[in-house]
Amino acid sequence: MMDHLAAWQPVAGLDEPTGHPYGLGLTFAAMCVFFIVLFLIVVLVGRARDRRRPPPPPPVYPILGDKPRKDRHK
C-alpha cells in the first residue's frame, strides 16, 4: 500500500528526518517573515518621506473665503 513512498527522496533538505515533509509550514513561516519585513520597510520609507516633505498648506474654503466664520449661529 505504501510502496510508492519507499522510493521517495527528500527534496533540497526541506524534509524532516522521519520523511514527513514540512514544506508547507516552512513556506507559511517564510511568507509571514517576508510580509512583516516588507511592512517595516514601508513604514520606515513613509516616515523618511514625511520628514523631508514640507508641512501642507492651510486649507482654503472657496465659498467662505480665507477662513471659516466662527460667529455663524448668532
Short mmCIF file of C-alpha atoms in Angstrom, two decimals, residues 1-63:
data_model
loop_
_atom_site.label_atom_id
_atom_site.label_comp_id
_atom_site.label_asym_id
_atom_site.label_seq_id
_atom_site.Cartn_x
_atom_site.Cartn_y
_atom_site.Cartn_z
CA MET A 1 0.00 0.00 0.00
CA MET A 2 2.80 2.45 0.84
CA ASP A 3 5.38 1.06 -1.59
CA HIS A 4 5.32 4.23 -3.67
CA LEU A 5 6.62 6.18 -0.65
CA ALA A 6 9.62 3.89 -0.18
CA ALA A 7 11.34 5.30 -3.28
CA TRP A 8 10.60 8.90 -2.30
CA GLN A 9 13.68 11.05 -1.77
CA PRO A 10 13.81 14.28 0.25
CA VAL A 11 13.97 17.40 -1.90
CA ALA A 12 16.52 20.14 -1.16
CA GLY A 13 16.81 19.23 2.51
CA LEU A 14 13.36 20.65 3.32
CA ASP A 15 12.06 17.47 4.93
CA GLU A 16 12.20 16.09 8.42
CA PRO A 17 14.43 13.07 9.06
CA THR A 18 11.27 10.99 9.59
CA GLY A 19 10.31 11.55 5.96
CA HIS A 20 7.35 13.83 6.65
CA PRO A 21 7.53 16.98 4.57
CA TYR A 22 7.33 20.31 6.37
CA GLY A 23 7.49 22.46 3.27
CA LEU A 24 4.04 24.00 3.81
CA GLY A 25 4.81 25.14 7.33
CA LEU A 26 8.20 26.46 6.31
CA THR A 27 6.69 28.29 3.35
CA PHE A 28 4.00 29.85 5.54
CA ALA A 29 6.57 30.99 8.11
CA ALA A 30 8.79 32.44 5.38
CA MET A 31 5.83 34.34 3.90
CA CYS A 32 4.95 35.75 7.33
CA VAL A 33 8.51 36.93 7.90
CA PHE A 34 8.66 38.39 4.39
CA PHE A 35 5.46 40.42 4.81
CA ILE A 36 6.45 41.64 8.28
CA VAL A 37 9.81 42.85 6.93
CA LEU A 38 8.08 44.41 3.91
CA PHE A 39 5.64 46.24 6.22
CA LEU A 40 8.51 47.59 8.33
CA ILE A 41 10.33 48.81 5.22
CA VAL A 42 7.17 50.59 4.00
CA VAL A 43 6.74 52.25 7.41
CA LEU A 44 10.37 53.40 7.52
CA VAL A 45 10.25 54.78 3.96
CA GLY A 46 6.99 56.60 4.74
CA ARG A 47 8.44 58.20 7.86
CA ALA A 48 11.57 59.28 5.99
CA ARG A 49 9.43 60.86 3.24
CA ASP A 50 7.28 62.65 5.82
CA ARG A 51 10.37 64.19 7.41
CA ARG A 52 11.59 65.59 4.09
CA ARG A 53 8.19 66.88 2.98
CA PRO A 54 7.22 70.44 3.99
CA PRO A 55 4.04 70.89 6.03
CA PRO A 56 0.85 71.05 3.98
CA PRO A 57 -0.64 74.47 3.24
CA PRO A 58 -3.63 75.56 5.32
CA PRO A 59 -7.00 74.61 3.85
CA VAL A 60 -8.74 77.10 1.60
CA TYR A 61 -12.51 77.42 1.81
CA PRO A 62 -13.60 78.75 -1.58
CA ILE A 63 -17.20 79.51 -0.59
#
